[in-house]
Coordinates of C-alpha atoms in Angstrom, one line a residue:
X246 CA -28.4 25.2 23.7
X247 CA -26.0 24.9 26.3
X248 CA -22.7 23.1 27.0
X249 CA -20.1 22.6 29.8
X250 CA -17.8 25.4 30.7
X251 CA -14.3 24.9 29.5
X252 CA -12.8 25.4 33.0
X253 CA -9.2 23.7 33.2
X254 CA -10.9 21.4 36.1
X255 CA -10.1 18.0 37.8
X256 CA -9.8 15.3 35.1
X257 CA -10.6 11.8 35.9
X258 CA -7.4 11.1 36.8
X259 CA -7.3 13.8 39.5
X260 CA -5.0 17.2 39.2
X261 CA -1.9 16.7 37.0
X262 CA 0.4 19.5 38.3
X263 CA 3.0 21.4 36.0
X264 CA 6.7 20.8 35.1
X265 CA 9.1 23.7 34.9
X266 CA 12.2 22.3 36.1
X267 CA 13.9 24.0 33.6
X268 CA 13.1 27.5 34.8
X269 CA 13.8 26.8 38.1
X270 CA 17.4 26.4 36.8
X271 CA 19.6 30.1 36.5
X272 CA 22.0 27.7 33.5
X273 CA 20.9 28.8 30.0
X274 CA 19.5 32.0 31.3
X275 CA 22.0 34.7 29.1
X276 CA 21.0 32.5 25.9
X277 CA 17.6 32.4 26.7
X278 CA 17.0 35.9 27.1
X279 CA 19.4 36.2 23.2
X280 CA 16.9 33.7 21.9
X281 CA 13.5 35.8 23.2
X282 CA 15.4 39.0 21.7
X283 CA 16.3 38.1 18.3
X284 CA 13.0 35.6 18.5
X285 CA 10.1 37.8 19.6
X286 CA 11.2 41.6 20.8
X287 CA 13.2 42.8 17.6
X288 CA 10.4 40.9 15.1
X289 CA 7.5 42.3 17.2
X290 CA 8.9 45.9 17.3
X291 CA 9.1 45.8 13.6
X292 CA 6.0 44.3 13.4
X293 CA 4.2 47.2 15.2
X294 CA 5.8 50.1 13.7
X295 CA 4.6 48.8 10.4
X296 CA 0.9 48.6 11.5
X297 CA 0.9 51.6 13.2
X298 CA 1.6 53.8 10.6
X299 CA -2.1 53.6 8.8
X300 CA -3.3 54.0 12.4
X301 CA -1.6 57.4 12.7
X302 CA -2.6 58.5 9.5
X303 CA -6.4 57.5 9.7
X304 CA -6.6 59.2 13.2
X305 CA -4.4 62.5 11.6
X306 CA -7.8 62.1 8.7
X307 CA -10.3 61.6 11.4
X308 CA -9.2 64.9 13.5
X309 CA -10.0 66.9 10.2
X310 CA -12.9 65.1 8.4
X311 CA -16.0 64.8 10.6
X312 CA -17.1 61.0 11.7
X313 CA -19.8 59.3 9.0
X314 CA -23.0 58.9 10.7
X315 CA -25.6 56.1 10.8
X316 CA -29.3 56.0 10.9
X317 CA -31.0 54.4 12.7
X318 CA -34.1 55.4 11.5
X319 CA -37.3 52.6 11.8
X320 CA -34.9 50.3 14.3
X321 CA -36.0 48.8 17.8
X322 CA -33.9 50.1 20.8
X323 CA -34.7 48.2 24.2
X324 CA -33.6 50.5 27.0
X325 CA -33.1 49.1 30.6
X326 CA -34.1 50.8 33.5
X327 CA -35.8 53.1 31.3
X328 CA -38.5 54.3 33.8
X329 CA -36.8 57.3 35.3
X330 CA -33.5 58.8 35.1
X331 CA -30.7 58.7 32.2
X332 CA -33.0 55.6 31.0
X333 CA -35.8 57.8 30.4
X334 CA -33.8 60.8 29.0
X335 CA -32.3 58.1 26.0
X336 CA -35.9 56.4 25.2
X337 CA -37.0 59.9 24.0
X338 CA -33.5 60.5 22.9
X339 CA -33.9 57.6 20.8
X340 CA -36.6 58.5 19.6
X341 CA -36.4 61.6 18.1
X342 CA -34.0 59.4 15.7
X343 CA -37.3 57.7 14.8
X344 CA -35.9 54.5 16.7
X345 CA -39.2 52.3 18.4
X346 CA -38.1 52.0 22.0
X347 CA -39.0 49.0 24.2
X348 CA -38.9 50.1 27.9
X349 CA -37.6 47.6 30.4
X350 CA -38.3 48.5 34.0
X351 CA -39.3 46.9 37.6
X352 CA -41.3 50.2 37.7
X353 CA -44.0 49.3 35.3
X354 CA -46.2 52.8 36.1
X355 CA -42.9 54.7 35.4
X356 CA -41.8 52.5 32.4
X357 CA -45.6 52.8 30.7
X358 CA -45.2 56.7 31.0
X359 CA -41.8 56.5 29.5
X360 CA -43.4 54.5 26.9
X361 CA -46.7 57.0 26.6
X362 CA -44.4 60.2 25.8
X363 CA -42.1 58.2 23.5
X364 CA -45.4 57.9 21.2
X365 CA -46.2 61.4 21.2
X366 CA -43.0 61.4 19.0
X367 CA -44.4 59.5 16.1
X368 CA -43.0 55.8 17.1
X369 CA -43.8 52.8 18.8
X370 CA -42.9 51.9 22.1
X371 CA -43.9 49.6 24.9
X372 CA -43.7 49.0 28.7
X373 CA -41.8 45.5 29.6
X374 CA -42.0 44.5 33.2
X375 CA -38.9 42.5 33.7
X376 CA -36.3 41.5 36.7
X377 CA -32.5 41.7 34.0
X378 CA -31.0 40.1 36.7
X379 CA -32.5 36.8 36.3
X380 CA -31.9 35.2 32.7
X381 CA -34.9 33.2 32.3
X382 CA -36.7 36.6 32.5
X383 CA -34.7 37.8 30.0
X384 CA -35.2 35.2 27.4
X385 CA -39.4 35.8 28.1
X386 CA -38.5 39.8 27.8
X387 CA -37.0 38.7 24.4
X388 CA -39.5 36.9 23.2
X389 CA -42.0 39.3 24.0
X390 CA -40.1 42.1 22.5
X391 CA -39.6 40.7 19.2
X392 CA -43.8 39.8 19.1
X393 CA -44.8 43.5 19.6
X394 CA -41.9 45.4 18.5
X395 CA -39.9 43.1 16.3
X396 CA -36.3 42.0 16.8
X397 CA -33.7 44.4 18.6
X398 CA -31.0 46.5 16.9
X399 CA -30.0 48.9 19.6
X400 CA -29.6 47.4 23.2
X401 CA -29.0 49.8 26.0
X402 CA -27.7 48.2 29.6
X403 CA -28.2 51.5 31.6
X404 CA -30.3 49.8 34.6
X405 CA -28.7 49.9 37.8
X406 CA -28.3 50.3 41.5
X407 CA -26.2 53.2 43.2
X408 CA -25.6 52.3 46.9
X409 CA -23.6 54.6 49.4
X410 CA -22.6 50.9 51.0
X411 CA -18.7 50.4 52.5
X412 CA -17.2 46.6 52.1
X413 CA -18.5 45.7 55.4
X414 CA -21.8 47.1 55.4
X415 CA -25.2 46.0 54.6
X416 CA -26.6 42.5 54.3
X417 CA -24.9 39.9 51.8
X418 CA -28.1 39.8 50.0
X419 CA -28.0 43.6 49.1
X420 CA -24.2 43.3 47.8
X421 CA -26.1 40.6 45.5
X422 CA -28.6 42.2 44.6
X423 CA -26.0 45.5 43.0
X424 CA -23.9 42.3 41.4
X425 CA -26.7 41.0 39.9
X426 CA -28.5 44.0 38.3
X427 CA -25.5 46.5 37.6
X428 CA -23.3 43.6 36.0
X429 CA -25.0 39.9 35.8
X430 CA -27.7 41.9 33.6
X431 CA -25.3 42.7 31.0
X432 CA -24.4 39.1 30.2
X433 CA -27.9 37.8 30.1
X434 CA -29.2 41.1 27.7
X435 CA -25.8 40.8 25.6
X436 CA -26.5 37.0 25.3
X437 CA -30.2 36.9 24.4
X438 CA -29.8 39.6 21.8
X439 CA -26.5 39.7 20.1
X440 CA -27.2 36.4 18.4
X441 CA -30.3 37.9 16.4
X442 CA -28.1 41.0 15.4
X443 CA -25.2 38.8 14.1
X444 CA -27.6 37.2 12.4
X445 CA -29.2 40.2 10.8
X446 CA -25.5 41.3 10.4
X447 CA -27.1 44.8 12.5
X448 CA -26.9 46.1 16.2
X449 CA -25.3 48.0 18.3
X450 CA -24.6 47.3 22.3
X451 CA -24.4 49.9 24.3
X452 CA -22.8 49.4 28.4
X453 CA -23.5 52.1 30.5
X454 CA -20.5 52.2 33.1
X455 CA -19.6 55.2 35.3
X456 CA -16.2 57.6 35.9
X457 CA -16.1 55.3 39.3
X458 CA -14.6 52.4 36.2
X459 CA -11.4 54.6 36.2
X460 CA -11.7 56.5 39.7
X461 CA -12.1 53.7 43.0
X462 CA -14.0 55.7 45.1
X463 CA -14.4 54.1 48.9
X464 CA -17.8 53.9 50.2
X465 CA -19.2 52.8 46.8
X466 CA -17.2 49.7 46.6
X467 CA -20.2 47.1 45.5
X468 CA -20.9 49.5 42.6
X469 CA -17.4 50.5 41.8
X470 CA -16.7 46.4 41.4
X471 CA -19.5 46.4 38.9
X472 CA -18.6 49.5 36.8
X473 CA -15.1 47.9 36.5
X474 CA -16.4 45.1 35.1
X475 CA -18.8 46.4 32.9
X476 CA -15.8 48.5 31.8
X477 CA -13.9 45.2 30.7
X478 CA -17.2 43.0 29.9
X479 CA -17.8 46.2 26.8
X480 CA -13.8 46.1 25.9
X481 CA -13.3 42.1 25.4
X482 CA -16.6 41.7 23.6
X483 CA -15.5 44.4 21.6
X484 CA -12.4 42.2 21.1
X485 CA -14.4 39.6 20.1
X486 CA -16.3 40.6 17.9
X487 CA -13.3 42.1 15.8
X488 CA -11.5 38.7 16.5
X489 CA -14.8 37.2 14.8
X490 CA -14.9 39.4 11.8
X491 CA -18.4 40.7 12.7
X492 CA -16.8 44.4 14.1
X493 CA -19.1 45.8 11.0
X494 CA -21.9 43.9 12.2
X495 CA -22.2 45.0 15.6
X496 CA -21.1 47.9 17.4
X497 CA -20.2 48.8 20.7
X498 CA -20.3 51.7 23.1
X499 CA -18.9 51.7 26.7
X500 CA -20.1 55.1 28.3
X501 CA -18.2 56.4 31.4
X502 CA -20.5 59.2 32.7
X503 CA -19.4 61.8 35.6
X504 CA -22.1 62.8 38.4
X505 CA -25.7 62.8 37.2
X506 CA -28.7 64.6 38.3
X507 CA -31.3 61.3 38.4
X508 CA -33.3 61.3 41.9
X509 CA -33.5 64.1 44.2
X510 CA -32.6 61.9 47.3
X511 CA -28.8 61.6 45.4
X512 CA -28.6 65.0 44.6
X513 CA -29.7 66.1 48.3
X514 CA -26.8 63.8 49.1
X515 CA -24.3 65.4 46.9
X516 CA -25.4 68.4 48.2
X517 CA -24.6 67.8 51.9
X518 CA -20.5 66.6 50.9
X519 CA -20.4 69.9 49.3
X520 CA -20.2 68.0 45.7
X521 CA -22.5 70.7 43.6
X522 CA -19.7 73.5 44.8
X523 CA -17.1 71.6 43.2
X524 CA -18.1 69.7 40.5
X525 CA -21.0 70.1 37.6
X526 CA -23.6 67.2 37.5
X527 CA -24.9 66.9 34.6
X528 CA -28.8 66.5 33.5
X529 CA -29.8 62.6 32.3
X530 CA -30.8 64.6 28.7
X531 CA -27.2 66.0 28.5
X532 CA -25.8 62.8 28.9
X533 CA -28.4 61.1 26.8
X534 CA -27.3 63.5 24.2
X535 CA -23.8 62.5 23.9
X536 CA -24.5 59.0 24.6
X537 CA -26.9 59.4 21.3
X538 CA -24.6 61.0 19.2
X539 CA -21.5 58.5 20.4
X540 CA -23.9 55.6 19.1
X541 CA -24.7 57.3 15.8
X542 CA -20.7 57.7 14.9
X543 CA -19.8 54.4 16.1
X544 CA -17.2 55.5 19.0
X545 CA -16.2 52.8 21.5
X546 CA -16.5 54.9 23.9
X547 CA -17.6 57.8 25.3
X548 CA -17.1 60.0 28.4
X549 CA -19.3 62.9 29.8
X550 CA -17.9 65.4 29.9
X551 CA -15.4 64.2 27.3
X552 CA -12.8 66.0 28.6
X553 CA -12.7 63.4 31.3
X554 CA -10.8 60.9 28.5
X555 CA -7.9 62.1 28.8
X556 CA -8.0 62.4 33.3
X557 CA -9.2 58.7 33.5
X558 CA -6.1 57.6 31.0
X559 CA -3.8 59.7 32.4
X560 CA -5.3 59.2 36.4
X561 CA -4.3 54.9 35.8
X562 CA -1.1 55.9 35.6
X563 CA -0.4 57.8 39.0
X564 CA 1.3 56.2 41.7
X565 CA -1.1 54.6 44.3
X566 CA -0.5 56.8 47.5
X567 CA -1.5 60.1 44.6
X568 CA -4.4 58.5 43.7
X569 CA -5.8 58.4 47.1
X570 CA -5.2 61.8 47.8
X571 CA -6.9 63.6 44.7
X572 CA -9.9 60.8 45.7
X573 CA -9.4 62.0 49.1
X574 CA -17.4 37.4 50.5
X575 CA -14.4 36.6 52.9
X576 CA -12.7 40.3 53.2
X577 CA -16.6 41.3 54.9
X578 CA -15.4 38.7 57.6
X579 CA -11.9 39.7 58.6
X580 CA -11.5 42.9 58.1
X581 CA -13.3 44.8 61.3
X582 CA -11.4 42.7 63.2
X583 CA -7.9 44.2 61.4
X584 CA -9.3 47.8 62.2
X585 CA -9.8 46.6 65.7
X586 CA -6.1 45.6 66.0
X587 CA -5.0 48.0 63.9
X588 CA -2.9 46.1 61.8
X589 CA -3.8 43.5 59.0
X590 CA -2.7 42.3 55.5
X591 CA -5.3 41.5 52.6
X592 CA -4.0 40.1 49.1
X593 CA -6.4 40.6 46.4
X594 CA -5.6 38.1 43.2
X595 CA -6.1 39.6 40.3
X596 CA -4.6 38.9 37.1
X597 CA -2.3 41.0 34.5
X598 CA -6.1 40.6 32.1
X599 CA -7.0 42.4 34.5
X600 CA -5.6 45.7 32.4
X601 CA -6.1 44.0 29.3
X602 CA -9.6 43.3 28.0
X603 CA -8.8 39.8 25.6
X604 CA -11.5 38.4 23.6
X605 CA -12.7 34.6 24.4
X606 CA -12.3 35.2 28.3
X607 CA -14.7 37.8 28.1
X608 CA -16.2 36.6 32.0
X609 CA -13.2 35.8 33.5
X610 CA -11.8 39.2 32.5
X611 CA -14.7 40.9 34.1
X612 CA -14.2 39.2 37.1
X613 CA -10.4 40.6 37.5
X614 CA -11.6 43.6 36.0
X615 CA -13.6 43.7 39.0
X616 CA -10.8 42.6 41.8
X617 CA -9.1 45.3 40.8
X618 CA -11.2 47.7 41.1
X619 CA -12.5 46.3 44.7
X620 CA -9.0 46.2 45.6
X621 CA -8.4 50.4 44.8
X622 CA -11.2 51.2 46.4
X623 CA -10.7 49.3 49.4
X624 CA -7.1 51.0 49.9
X625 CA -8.9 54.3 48.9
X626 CA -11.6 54.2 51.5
X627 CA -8.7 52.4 54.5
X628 CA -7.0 55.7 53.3
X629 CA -9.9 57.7 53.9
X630 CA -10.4 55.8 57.2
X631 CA -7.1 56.4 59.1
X632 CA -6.0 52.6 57.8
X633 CA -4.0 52.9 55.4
X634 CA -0.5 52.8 57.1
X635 CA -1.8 49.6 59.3
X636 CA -4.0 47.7 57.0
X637 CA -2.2 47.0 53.7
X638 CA -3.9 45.9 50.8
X639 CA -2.3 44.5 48.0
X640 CA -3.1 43.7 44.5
X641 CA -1.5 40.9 42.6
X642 CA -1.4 41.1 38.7
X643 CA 0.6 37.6 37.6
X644 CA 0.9 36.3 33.6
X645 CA 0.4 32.7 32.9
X646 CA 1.3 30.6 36.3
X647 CA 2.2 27.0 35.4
X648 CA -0.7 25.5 37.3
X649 CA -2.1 22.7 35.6
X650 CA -0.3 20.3 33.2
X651 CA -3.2 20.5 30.4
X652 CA -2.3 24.5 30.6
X653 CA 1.2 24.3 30.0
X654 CA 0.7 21.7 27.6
X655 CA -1.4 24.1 25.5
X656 CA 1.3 26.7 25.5
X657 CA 3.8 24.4 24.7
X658 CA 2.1 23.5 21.4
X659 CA 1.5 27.0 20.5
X660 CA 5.2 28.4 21.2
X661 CA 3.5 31.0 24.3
X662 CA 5.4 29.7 27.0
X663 CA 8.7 31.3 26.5
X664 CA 7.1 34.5 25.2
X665 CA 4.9 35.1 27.3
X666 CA 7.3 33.9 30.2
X667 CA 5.4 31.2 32.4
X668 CA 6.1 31.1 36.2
X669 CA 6.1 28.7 38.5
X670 CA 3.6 29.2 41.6
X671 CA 6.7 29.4 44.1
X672 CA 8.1 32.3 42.1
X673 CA 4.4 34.0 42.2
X674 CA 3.7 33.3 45.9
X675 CA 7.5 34.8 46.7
X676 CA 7.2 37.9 44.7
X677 CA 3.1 38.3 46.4
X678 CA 4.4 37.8 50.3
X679 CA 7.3 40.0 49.6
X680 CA 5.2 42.9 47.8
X681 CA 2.6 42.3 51.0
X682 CA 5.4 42.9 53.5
X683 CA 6.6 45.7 51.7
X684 CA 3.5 47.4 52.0
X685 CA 3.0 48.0 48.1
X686 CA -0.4 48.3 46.9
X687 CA 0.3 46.9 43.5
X688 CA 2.6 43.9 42.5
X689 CA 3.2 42.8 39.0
X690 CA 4.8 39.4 38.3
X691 CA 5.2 39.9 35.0
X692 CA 8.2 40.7 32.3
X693 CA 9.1 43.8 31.9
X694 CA 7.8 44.3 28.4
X695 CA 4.3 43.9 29.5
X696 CA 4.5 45.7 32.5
X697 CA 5.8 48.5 29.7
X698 CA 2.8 47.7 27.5
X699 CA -0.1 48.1 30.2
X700 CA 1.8 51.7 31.1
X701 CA 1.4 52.6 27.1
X702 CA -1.9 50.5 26.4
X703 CA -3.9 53.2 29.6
X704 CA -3.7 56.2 27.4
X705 CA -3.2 55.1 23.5
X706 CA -6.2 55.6 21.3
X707 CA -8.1 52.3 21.3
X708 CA -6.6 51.2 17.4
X709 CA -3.3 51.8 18.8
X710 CA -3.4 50.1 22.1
X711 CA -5.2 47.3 20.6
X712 CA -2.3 46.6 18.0
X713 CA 0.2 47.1 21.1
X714 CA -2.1 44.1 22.9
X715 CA -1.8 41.9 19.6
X716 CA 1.8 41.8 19.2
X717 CA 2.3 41.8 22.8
X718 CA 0.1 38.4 23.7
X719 CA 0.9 37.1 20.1
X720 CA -1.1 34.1 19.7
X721 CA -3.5 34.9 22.5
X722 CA -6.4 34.1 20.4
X723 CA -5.4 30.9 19.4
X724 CA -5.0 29.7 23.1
X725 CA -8.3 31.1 23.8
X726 CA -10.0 29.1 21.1
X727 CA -8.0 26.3 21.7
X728 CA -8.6 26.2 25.7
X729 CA -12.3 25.6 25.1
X730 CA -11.4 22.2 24.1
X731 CA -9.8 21.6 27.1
X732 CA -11.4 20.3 30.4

């Protein structure tokens, strides 16, 4: 069953643009700010200190008493790209839990050997020949899944395309074709099985992602895009599904893995930058192994090595022109021409949910996820390039921009637009032309309590930060549920 997407379009009476007069005025401004104090920042700061405590104390528990773990004993795992690789290492993994696996590859020979040893360990499995990428094919794969094997508890997005590929290189088709598999796939798995487990009130979803979701790395800017939004796809419908009450009912892991050893033609590569001197790469059944064990405990997330939780937090917080030194389709069209010249300005439009991963927008949060992180790793590879003094590239991260009337309307009726401090589009474009000129890689047009929350929210424990998120953004879930009404 489908229905219309809840974009705030063109109504029939054409686009209806936004009033803020009022804010354009600098009269009322001292009482206005007395009125958000006493209003929203003292009640809100009470507010969070009181829920915070049980957080503290439950994480002071769970440093001293080991996690509970599950079984999943007799469940169905589907694993993509579960021919070769990590994907093979976690069907066996999987399977020495006594989980039947159902292995999803375009390599059917590989996938049916996958499947072959996973039997020798006393469960069921079977090969499934199936392009992710395209959602019809995913609704068959379902369907045949839940025939042989029965329906799916544990679903494992680990398929995916690694391409040594630069902005401007290769043909559109290939930038596609990573889009498609490393991120499109994850919407049409999560959305063909998650309804079956909600219903059994059982599952667990795992996303695998990659370091490259916290570290922009230039030549790798297709797949970087993806991971980044793999990274907020896994954090929103986490959101979600606590937002939905069904947080019990279905798990989530988001797995940010460092360098693997998969095929030998990646591992020659590493090889010849001198990567194996300085850095380990781990084996896909070392990483299948923690992935396994994260899954079992019910973490959110989990990073191989782990140690590299406390980097990627810490590493978001680093100026810009740091970050490119320890890293040391319109943009395809322009931007040889800017190198040619040897000067050039690109403004990448992101969104402040583009650091924080809100239920109900779970899509359009990937997608800034994913401007962002096409943004850093275009600076990071102009940087590596000799650009990045001529070419500037700049991120903009705005809150709510009084667009549409229908938009301010909603926020009007739920008492967000003075909390969450609305702007016009003059105010935006002024602050994004200045911050371009400037040369800064980053611009936020937002208040300064949010630009303080997104500095605390990128290394709080996940309870903690997602507390900060609710008290910042208030009624954010009303507006989200309320906005689907709206067309």
């Amino acid at each position: 069953m489908t229905s219309d997407v809840p974009y705030f379009t063109n109504s029939e009476h054409g686009y209806v643009p936004a009033k803020l007069a009022q804010r354009n005025s600098s009269a009322g401004q001292p009482l206005r700010l007395l009125r958000f104090v006493v209003n929203h920042v003292i009640p809100d700061t009470v507010k969070f200190i009181v829920q915070l405590v049980p957080l503290i104390v439950g994480g002071l528990i769970g440093l001293v008493l080991p996690a509970k773990r599950k079984s999943v004993h007799g469940q169905t795992a589907l694993v993509t790209g579960g021919a070769n690789g990590l994907g093979r290492a976690l069907c066996l993994r999987l399977a020495r839990e006594g989980c039947h696996v159902a292995v999803v590859d375009i390599d059917m020979a590989g996938a049916q050997q996958t499947a072959a040893d996973v039997r020798k360990l006393g469960v069921k499995a079977e090969a499934f020949l199936a392009d992710i990428a395209n959602f019809e094919a995913v609704e068959r794969l379902r369907l045949d899944v839940e025939t042989k094997l029965g329906p799916v508890d544990v679903l494992v997005n680990n398929a995916g395309l690694l391409a040594v590929l630069s902005l401007t290189e290769g043909k559109p088709t290939d930038v596609e074709r990573i889009i498609n598999v490393n991120l499109l796939s994850h919407f049409w798995t999560i959305r063909a099985f998650m309804p079956g487990m909600i219903t059994r009130n059982r599952g667990h979803i795992v996303g695998i992602a990659s370091i490259a979701a916290y570290f922009p790395v230039g030549r790798f800017i297709p797949y970087t895009v993806t991971k980044y939004a793999v990274r907020a796809l896994m954090e929103s419908l986490n959101g979600e599904l606590h937002m939905d009450g069904l947080q019990n009912a279905v798990q989530t892991t988001c797995v940010y893995p460092a360098l693997i050893a998969t095929r030998q033609q990646f591992v020659d590569m590493l090889d010849k930058l001198n990567f194996l001197k300085r850095f380990y790469v781990f084996t896909p059944e070392q990483v299948a192994e923690q992935i396994v064990q994260g899954v079992l405990v019910n973490k959110r997330e989990v990073f191989v090595p782990n140690i590299l939780a406390l980097f990627c937090k810490q590493f978001e917080c680093l100026p810009a022109s740091l970050r490119h030194l320890l890293l040391s389709c319109t943009i395809r069209t322009f931007i040889e021409g800017m190198k040619e010249r040897q000067r050039g300005y690109i403004l990448g439009v992101s969104s402040i949910l583009g650091f924080l991963a809100v239920p109900r927008v779970v899509s359009y949060v990937a997608t800034k996820f994913a401007v962002r992180g096409m943004m850093q790793a275009l600076q990071h590879e102009l940087a590596i390039d000799g650009f990045g003094e001529t070419i500037v590239a700049t991120t903009l991260y705005p809150t709510f921009i009084a667009s549409r009337k229908e938009l301010m309307d909603l926020l009007n009726d739920l008492s967000l637009d003075e909390k969450l401090t609305v702007l016009t589009p003059e105010a935006v474009a002024d602050e994004a032309i200045e911050g371009m000129l400037r040369g800064y890689p980053n611009v936020y047009v937002a208040p300064f309590f949010i630009r303080l929350s997104l500095y605390l929210i990128s290394f709080l424990p996940h309870s903690m930060s997602k507390l900060l998120i609710e008290t910042v953004m208030g009624k954010m879930p009303s507006l989200m549920e309320r906005s689907q009404k709206i067309c």
